Short mmCIF file of C-alpha atoms in Angstrom, two decimals:
data_model
loop_
_atom_site.label_atom_id
_atom_site.label_comp_id
_atom_site.label_asym_id
_atom_site.label_seq_id
_atom_site.Cartn_x
_atom_site.Cartn_y
_atom_site.Cartn_z
CA MET A 1 -0.08 -0.07 0.08
CA ARG A 2 1.93 2.93 -1.31
CA LEU A 3 -0.07 6.18 -1.88
CA ASP A 4 3.35 8.04 -2.91
CA GLY A 5 2.54 10.99 -5.13
CA ILE A 6 -1.03 11.33 -4.13
CA ARG A 7 -1.88 14.90 -2.65
CA VAL A 8 -4.95 15.46 -0.46
CA LEU A 9 -6.25 18.53 0.52
CA ASP A 10 -8.03 18.21 3.80
CA LEU A 11 -10.64 20.91 4.75
CA SER A 12 -11.86 18.92 7.72
CA ARG A 13 -11.27 18.83 11.50
CA LEU A 14 -12.07 17.11 14.65
CA LEU A 15 -12.14 13.42 14.30
CA PRO A 16 -13.99 11.77 11.27
CA GLY A 17 -12.20 13.57 8.43
CA PRO A 18 -8.88 13.67 9.99
CA TYR A 19 -8.93 10.04 10.62
CA ALA A 20 -9.89 9.37 7.00
CA THR A 21 -6.74 11.21 5.95
CA GLN A 22 -4.76 9.99 8.58
CA LEU A 23 -5.21 6.65 6.99
CA LEU A 24 -4.26 7.95 3.89
CA ALA A 25 -1.26 9.65 5.13
CA ASP A 26 -0.06 6.43 6.87
CA SER A 27 -0.56 4.55 3.32
CA GLY A 28 1.93 7.11 1.78
CA ALA A 29 -0.24 10.01 0.75
CA GLU A 30 0.91 13.71 0.99
CA VAL A 31 -1.89 15.18 3.40
CA VAL A 32 -2.28 18.80 3.40
CA LYS A 33 -4.50 20.06 6.22
CA VAL A 34 -6.11 23.58 4.95
CA GLU A 35 -7.24 25.31 7.99
CA ASP A 36 -8.72 28.77 8.71
CA THR A 37 -6.66 31.85 9.79
CA GLY A 38 -8.53 31.86 13.01
CA ALA A 39 -8.66 28.94 15.41
CA GLY A 40 -7.83 26.28 13.04
CA ASP A 41 -8.94 22.80 13.97
CA TYR A 42 -9.85 23.16 17.18
CA ALA A 43 -8.91 19.70 18.13
CA ARG A 44 -5.63 21.29 18.78
CA ALA A 45 -6.76 22.50 21.98
CA MET A 46 -9.22 20.28 23.20
CA ALA A 47 -8.00 18.44 26.49
CA PRO A 48 -6.46 16.33 27.32
CA GLN A 49 -3.00 17.66 25.94
CA THR A 50 -0.18 15.38 25.24
CA SER A 51 3.60 16.24 26.08
CA ARG A 52 3.97 18.20 22.97
CA ASP A 53 1.00 20.43 24.32
CA THR A 54 -1.48 19.53 21.57
CA GLY A 55 -5.02 17.93 22.06
CA ALA A 56 -4.64 14.37 22.36
CA ILE A 57 -7.21 13.68 19.62
CA PHE A 58 -5.48 16.03 17.25
CA GLU A 59 -2.12 14.31 17.93
CA MET A 60 -3.57 11.03 17.24
CA VAL A 61 -4.89 11.89 13.72
CA ASN A 62 -2.75 14.30 12.09
CA ARG A 63 0.53 12.41 12.23
CA GLY A 64 2.78 13.03 9.03
CA LYS A 65 0.57 15.92 7.79
CA ARG A 66 1.28 19.44 6.54
CA SER A 67 -0.67 22.60 7.41
CA VAL A 68 -1.58 25.52 5.27
CA ALA A 69 -4.05 28.57 6.89
CA ILE A 70 -5.86 30.21 4.33
CA ASP A 71 -8.93 32.54 4.73
CA LEU A 72 -11.61 30.90 2.30
CA LYS A 73 -13.91 33.71 2.95
CA SER A 74 -11.51 36.38 1.13
CA GLU A 75 -11.32 36.47 -2.41
CA ASP A 76 -7.25 36.44 -2.09
CA GLY A 77 -7.70 33.36 0.08
CA ARG A 78 -9.95 31.26 -2.11
CA ALA A 79 -7.51 32.37 -5.31
CA ALA A 80 -4.63 30.76 -3.35
CA PHE A 81 -6.77 27.81 -2.45
CA TYR A 82 -7.75 27.31 -5.94
CA ARG A 83 -3.95 27.17 -6.98
CA LEU A 84 -3.53 24.51 -4.75
CA VAL A 85 -6.23 22.63 -6.00
CA GLU A 86 -4.59 22.57 -9.52
CA ASP A 87 -1.94 20.20 -8.16
CA ALA A 88 -4.17 18.19 -6.02
CA ASP A 89 -5.38 14.50 -6.31
CA VAL A 90 -8.10 14.84 -3.78
CA VAL A 91 -10.22 17.50 -1.59
CA LEU A 92 -12.06 16.41 1.35
CA GLU A 93 -14.56 18.29 3.27
CA GLY A 94 -16.62 17.96 6.21
CA PHE A 95 -18.78 21.25 6.27
CA ARG A 96 -22.56 21.18 6.47
CA PRO A 97 -24.30 20.86 3.15
CA GLY A 98 -24.56 24.14 1.43
CA VAL A 99 -21.23 25.70 3.08
CA VAL A 100 -18.79 24.77 0.12
CA ASP A 101 -21.28 26.44 -2.28
CA ARG A 102 -21.50 29.64 -0.45
CA LEU A 103 -17.42 29.57 -0.05
CA GLU A 104 -17.26 28.59 -3.59
CA ILE A 105 -15.12 25.71 -3.21
CA ASP A 106 -17.77 23.10 -4.11
CA TYR A 107 -17.13 20.19 -6.58
CA GLU A 108 -18.27 22.24 -9.63
CA THR A 109 -16.21 25.04 -8.98
CA LEU A 110 -12.88 23.12 -8.26
CA THR A 111 -13.21 21.16 -11.31
CA GLU A 112 -12.62 24.12 -13.31
CA TYR A 113 -9.08 23.99 -11.82
CA ASN A 114 -8.52 20.48 -12.09
CA GLU A 115 -11.13 17.97 -13.92
CA GLU A 116 -9.36 15.29 -12.65
CA LEU A 117 -10.15 15.86 -9.22
CA VAL A 118 -11.37 13.22 -6.45
CA TYR A 119 -13.98 15.23 -4.15
CA CYS A 120 -15.22 13.79 -1.04
CA SER A 121 -17.83 15.29 1.35
CA LEU A 122 -18.06 13.74 4.57
CA THR A 123 -20.90 14.73 6.88
CA GLY A 124 -23.41 13.23 9.50
CA TYR A 125 -26.45 12.44 6.97
CA GLY A 126 -25.24 13.12 3.59
CA GLN A 127 -25.96 16.21 1.04
CA ASP A 128 -29.83 15.33 0.54
CA GLY A 129 -32.71 14.16 2.66
CA PRO A 130 -34.85 15.69 5.40
CA TRP A 131 -31.88 15.53 7.90
CA ALA A 132 -29.24 16.86 5.46
CA ASP A 133 -29.06 20.17 7.49
CA ARG A 134 -29.51 18.93 10.88
CA ALA A 135 -26.71 19.39 13.34
CA GLY A 136 -25.47 15.96 14.92
CA HIS A 137 -22.44 14.06 16.58
CA ASP A 138 -21.68 10.30 16.77
CA LEU A 139 -24.22 9.68 19.61
CA ASN A 140 -27.07 10.80 17.03
CA TYR A 141 -25.90 8.81 14.05
CA VAL A 142 -25.64 5.69 15.68
CA ALA A 143 -29.04 6.31 17.36
CA LEU A 144 -30.82 6.92 13.74
CA ALA A 145 -28.79 3.96 12.12
CA GLY A 146 -30.29 1.48 14.92
CA LEU A 147 -27.13 0.52 16.55
CA LEU A 148 -27.97 2.32 19.76
CA ASP A 149 -31.28 0.69 20.28
CA MET A 150 -29.53 -2.83 19.46
CA THR A 151 -26.47 -2.59 22.09
CA ARG A 152 -28.42 -2.98 25.49
CA GLU A 153 -29.68 -5.73 27.45
CA SER A 154 -33.24 -5.31 26.44
CA ALA A 155 -35.85 -2.92 24.92
CA ALA A 156 -36.45 -1.65 28.63
CA ALA A 157 -32.75 -0.82 29.24
CA LYS A 158 -31.51 2.72 28.84
CA PRO A 159 -29.42 2.91 25.39
CA GLN A 160 -25.69 3.66 26.40
CA PRO A 161 -23.51 5.85 24.13
CA PRO A 162 -20.59 3.33 22.73
CA GLY A 163 -17.02 3.58 24.33
CA TYR A 164 -15.81 4.23 20.95
CA GLN A 165 -16.93 6.77 18.22
CA ILE A 166 -18.38 4.29 15.89
CA GLY A 167 -20.22 6.52 13.39
CA ASP A 168 -16.99 9.08 13.44
CA MET A 169 -14.48 6.12 12.86
CA ALA A 170 -16.73 4.09 10.34
CA GLY A 171 -17.39 7.24 8.42
CA GLY A 172 -13.77 8.36 8.23
CA LEU A 173 -12.86 4.59 7.32
CA PHE A 174 -15.26 4.58 4.64
CA ALA A 175 -14.34 8.06 3.02
CA ALA A 176 -10.60 6.73 2.97
CA PHE A 177 -11.95 3.49 1.46
CA ALA A 178 -14.15 5.43 -1.23
CA ILE A 179 -11.29 8.00 -1.98
CA VAL A 180 -8.84 5.38 -2.83
CA GLY A 181 -11.34 3.50 -4.95
CA ALA A 182 -12.13 6.72 -6.78
CA VAL A 183 -8.28 7.38 -7.28
CA LEU A 184 -7.76 3.77 -8.56
CA SER A 185 -10.81 4.23 -10.84
CA ARG A 186 -9.46 7.34 -12.16
CA GLU A 187 -5.78 5.83 -12.48
CA LEU A 188 -7.08 3.00 -14.52
CA GLY A 189 -9.14 5.08 -16.99
CA ASN A 190 -12.35 4.02 -15.96
CA THR A 191 -13.54 7.40 -14.60
CA GLY A 192 -11.99 10.94 -14.54
CA GLY A 193 -12.77 13.23 -11.57
CA GLU A 194 -15.51 11.96 -9.33
CA TYR A 195 -17.55 13.55 -6.43
CA ILE A 196 -18.22 11.29 -3.54
CA ASP A 197 -20.82 11.74 -0.93
CA VAL A 198 -20.29 10.04 2.64
CA ALA A 199 -22.69 10.27 5.35
CA MET A 200 -21.85 8.71 8.81
CA ALA A 201 -25.22 7.48 9.52
CA ASP A 202 -25.49 5.72 6.38
CA VAL A 203 -22.34 3.96 6.87
CA VAL A 204 -23.13 2.76 10.16
CA ALA A 205 -26.68 1.53 9.06
CA SER A 206 -24.79 -0.55 6.58
CA PHE A 207 -23.11 -2.44 9.51
CA SER A 208 -26.64 -4.07 10.31
CA GLN A 209 -26.29 -6.76 7.70
CA SER A 210 -26.65 -9.57 10.27
CA ILE A 211 -30.26 -8.18 10.87
CA ALA A 212 -30.87 -6.36 7.76
CA TYR A 213 -33.27 -8.94 6.45
CA GLN A 214 -35.56 -9.19 9.67
CA SER A 215 -35.44 -5.02 9.83
CA LEU A 216 -36.51 -4.92 6.02
CA THR A 217 -39.26 -7.76 6.12
CA GLY A 218 -40.08 -8.48 9.78
CA ASP A 219 -39.41 -12.12 8.89
CA PRO A 220 -39.30 -13.88 11.23
CA ALA A 221 -39.63 -11.18 13.76
CA GLU A 222 -38.52 -7.51 14.15
CA PRO A 223 -34.82 -7.52 15.66
CA ARG A 224 -34.87 -6.40 19.26
CA PRO A 225 -32.08 -5.92 21.80
CA GLY A 226 -31.30 -9.18 23.76
CA GLU A 227 -33.16 -11.22 21.55
CA THR A 228 -31.21 -11.96 18.59
CA ALA A 229 -28.30 -14.52 18.27
CA LEU A 230 -25.80 -11.88 18.58
CA THR A 231 -27.36 -9.41 21.23
CA GLY A 232 -27.35 -11.74 23.84
CA GLY A 233 -30.45 -13.73 22.83
CA VAL A 234 -28.17 -16.88 23.24
CA PRO A 235 -25.91 -18.02 26.25
CA TRP A 236 -23.15 -19.09 23.95
CA TYR A 237 -22.67 -15.79 22.73
CA ASP A 238 -22.61 -13.43 25.61
CA SER A 239 -20.58 -11.96 28.25
CA TYR A 240 -19.98 -13.30 31.99
CA GLU A 241 -18.79 -11.92 35.00
CA THR A 242 -15.95 -13.68 36.82
CA ALA A 243 -14.70 -14.33 40.37
CA ASP A 244 -12.65 -10.98 40.51
CA GLY A 245 -15.37 -8.63 39.18
CA GLU A 246 -14.09 -8.74 35.67
CA TRP A 247 -15.83 -10.13 32.63
CA VAL A 248 -15.27 -12.56 29.63
CA THR A 249 -16.78 -13.19 26.44
CA LEU A 250 -17.88 -16.38 24.84
CA ALA A 251 -18.82 -16.57 21.37
CA ALA A 252 -19.42 -20.35 20.50
CA LEU A 253 -21.89 -19.72 17.66
CA GLU A 254 -20.58 -23.10 15.98
CA PRO A 255 -21.12 -26.28 17.59
CA LYS A 256 -17.29 -27.02 17.14
CA PHE A 257 -16.40 -24.22 19.43
CA TRP A 258 -19.20 -25.11 21.83
CA ARG A 259 -18.14 -28.53 22.16
CA ALA A 260 -14.48 -27.78 22.38
CA PHE A 261 -15.35 -25.18 25.47
CA CYS A 262 -17.50 -27.89 27.02
CA GLU A 263 -14.80 -30.39 27.14
CA ALA A 264 -12.09 -27.81 28.45
CA VAL A 265 -14.43 -26.96 31.42
CA GLY A 266 -15.54 -30.40 32.19
CA ARG A 267 -19.15 -29.87 31.22
CA ASP A 268 -19.75 -32.53 28.37
CA ASP A 269 -23.24 -32.58 29.80
CA LEU A 270 -23.99 -29.34 27.98
CA VAL A 271 -22.80 -30.10 24.60
CA ASP A 272 -26.25 -30.87 23.40
CA GLU A 273 -27.71 -27.85 24.64
CA HIS A 274 -26.11 -25.82 21.75
CA GLY A 275 -28.73 -24.69 19.27
CA SER A 276 -31.56 -25.10 21.47
CA GLN A 277 -34.61 -22.52 20.87
CA ASP A 278 -36.29 -23.77 24.13
CA PRO A 279 -36.74 -20.64 26.28
CA ASP A 280 -36.46 -23.00 29.52
CA VAL A 281 -33.31 -24.65 28.18
CA LEU A 282 -31.50 -21.35 27.46
CA ALA A 283 -32.40 -19.66 30.73
CA ALA A 284 -30.91 -22.93 32.50
CA LEU A 285 -27.99 -22.80 30.59
CA GLU A 286 -27.35 -19.11 31.21
CA THR A 287 -27.63 -19.76 34.81
CA GLU A 288 -25.27 -22.72 34.35
CA LEU A 289 -22.54 -20.46 32.47
CA GLU A 290 -23.07 -17.53 35.01
CA THR A 291 -22.16 -20.20 37.93
CA LEU A 292 -19.16 -21.78 36.03
CA PHE A 293 -17.62 -18.17 35.09
CA ARG A 294 -17.44 -17.02 38.49
CA ASP A 295 -15.40 -19.92 39.79
CA ARG A 296 -12.26 -18.41 38.11
CA THR A 297 -10.80 -14.84 37.63
CA ARG A 298 -10.54 -13.39 34.00
CA ASP A 299 -6.85 -14.20 33.90
CA GLU A 300 -7.38 -17.65 35.28
CA TRP A 301 -9.91 -18.15 32.50
CA ASP A 302 -7.70 -16.93 29.85
CA ALA A 303 -4.98 -19.40 30.82
CA VAL A 304 -7.51 -22.36 31.02
CA LEU A 305 -8.72 -21.47 27.70
CA GLU A 306 -5.54 -20.19 25.93
CA ASP A 307 -5.19 -23.12 23.67
CA VAL A 308 -8.80 -24.01 23.18
CA ASP A 309 -10.75 -23.35 20.05
CA ALA A 310 -13.60 -21.88 21.73
CA ALA A 311 -14.12 -18.49 20.66
CA PHE A 312 -13.24 -16.98 24.07
CA ALA A 313 -11.84 -13.70 25.18
CA GLY A 314 -11.43 -11.46 28.03
CA VAL A 315 -12.92 -8.06 28.35
CA TYR A 316 -10.22 -5.40 28.92
CA THR A 317 -10.06 -1.82 29.41
CA PRO A 318 -8.25 0.46 26.88
CA ALA A 319 -5.30 0.80 28.95
CA GLU A 320 -5.12 -2.61 29.31
CA MET A 321 -5.79 -3.27 25.33
CA VAL A 322 -2.72 -1.10 24.75
CA GLU A 323 -0.64 -3.16 26.80
CA HIS A 324 -2.01 -6.55 25.62
CA ARG A 325 0.53 -9.10 24.12
CA GLN A 326 -1.56 -9.67 21.12
CA PHE A 327 -1.23 -5.88 19.99
CA ARG A 328 2.21 -5.67 21.04
CA ALA A 329 2.90 -8.80 18.94
CA ARG A 330 1.28 -7.01 15.63
CA GLU A 331 2.92 -3.78 16.48
CA LEU A 332 -0.29 -1.95 16.48
CA ILE A 333 0.95 0.45 19.10
CA GLU A 334 3.93 3.05 17.89
CA ARG A 335 5.96 4.18 20.64
CA SER A 336 8.95 6.62 20.49
CA ASP A 337 10.99 8.25 22.96
CA ASP A 338 10.79 11.63 21.02
CA ARG A 339 7.01 11.90 20.61
CA PRO A 340 3.64 10.41 22.29
CA PRO A 341 2.55 6.94 21.42
CA ARG A 342 -0.30 6.33 18.99
CA ILE A 343 -2.34 3.57 17.65
CA GLY A 344 -0.74 2.73 14.39
CA PHE A 345 -2.37 1.67 10.95
CA PRO A 346 -4.41 -1.32 11.24
CA ALA A 347 -3.21 -3.22 8.29
CA ARG A 348 0.30 -4.81 7.89
CA SER A 349 1.70 -4.60 4.23
CA SER A 350 4.50 -6.73 2.66
CA ASP A 351 5.19 -3.10 0.92
CA PRO A 352 4.52 -0.29 3.04
CA PRO A 353 5.22 3.53 2.19
CA SER A 354 9.05 4.16 1.83
CA GLU A 355 8.77 6.81 4.64
CA HIS A 356 6.30 8.39 7.10
CA HIS A 357 6.87 11.38 9.39
CA GLU A 358 5.40 11.40 12.54
CA ASP A 359 5.59 15.26 13.26
CA VAL A 360 2.36 17.04 14.20
CA PRO A 361 1.96 20.42 11.92
CA ASP A 362 1.55 23.80 13.66
CA GLN A 363 -1.39 25.66 12.27
CA GLY A 364 -0.18 27.15 8.83
CA GLU A 365 3.42 25.86 9.35
CA HIS A 366 3.76 24.82 5.70
CA THR A 367 1.66 27.74 3.99
CA ARG A 368 4.74 29.60 2.38
CA ARG A 369 6.11 26.35 1.14
CA TYR A 370 2.95 25.37 -0.79
CA LEU A 371 2.33 28.92 -2.02
CA ALA A 372 5.60 29.02 -3.42
CA ASP A 373 5.21 25.44 -5.13
CA ALA A 374 1.90 26.92 -6.58
CA GLY A 375 3.84 29.62 -8.25
CA TYR A 376 3.51 32.47 -5.88
CA ASP A 377 6.67 34.51 -5.37
CA GLU A 378 7.93 35.78 -2.25
CA ALA A 379 6.56 39.43 -2.70
CA ALA A 380 2.98 37.96 -3.68
CA ILE A 381 3.22 35.54 -0.29
CA GLU A 382 4.11 38.63 1.80
CA ALA A 383 1.26 40.40 0.29
CA LEU A 384 -1.13 37.54 1.16
CA LEU A 385 0.11 37.35 4.54
CA GLU A 386 -0.20 40.99 5.40
CA THR A 387 -3.58 41.07 4.36
CA GLY A 388 -4.58 38.02 6.55
CA ALA A 389 -5.62 35.81 3.37
CA VAL A 390 -3.33 33.36 4.53
CA ARG A 391 -1.36 32.77 7.97
#
């Protein structure tokens, strides 16, 4: 995965868009953050701060990027941006629908300067539909998409916000995927420039495939939390408390995994209970497993089932996760003496990018460089700086 030579202009801020372009940067693309001349990406100032006095979220999703600061509301600023577009492969924006039109940086306008441009809009609800202009955050997107309803014990339980920003991250991931697909299509000669509209709510809704048929048809019944096979409706796919108050998960959907589990814990008598649809059998089996798992601690269960094909795992905190030997073996956590640690690129390639910088850019740190590359001489750059069109 080497996107060397692909230049991305990133107009987004906070988490979803920057995560998308972080994935592209980790794959070798040259990502240039286009920030305003005021506060810029305000994730820079959000708590907590890292050892480099930068917002932790900003630090995690802006490694190896460049930054230019341009006032897109000014005529001279827009003209400078248009010059940058001429040499870009991709533009990503995360404004509310209509903002890019008012700023005159919409897809139709920018293709006048670069007809081969791949342009991606990443928003909560997309560019059309009755909710297009509605304000929202991750919690709202997963609520609309049905995920929040399904991640609770029962329909009577209070929906709980997910521990990670599923909509934001899924939207960023899908935007990166769509951008790479569009660039590949262009390079294959199948298309030229292309406009991509990604809605975070759409992406989360697309994750519902395991219950989509029931949702669409009501056959055999509408999916409800705690009642489907993957939401706690069967005891062989659930979480259980252990002797030390920690939790473990058992996901023995296949009979072979269930048999292996039963044999490993000395409960061969439970093997034939797998697959039962009798409510009384399921309730009794749930009670048996609750009692069983309370006999040992989480780590003791991990040791007992270490080499057993039982689809078992402990429940770990994020702090435990980053120290877990599995992720250490995968080298997912990147650590260095001269910069804060981070979660690295989650795919390993036999041909990774030749180099990747880990610096986090200051706001407008590379404005002069990119304006010069776009053909502005020193006097013109100074004039833009003096008027505040750039920073």
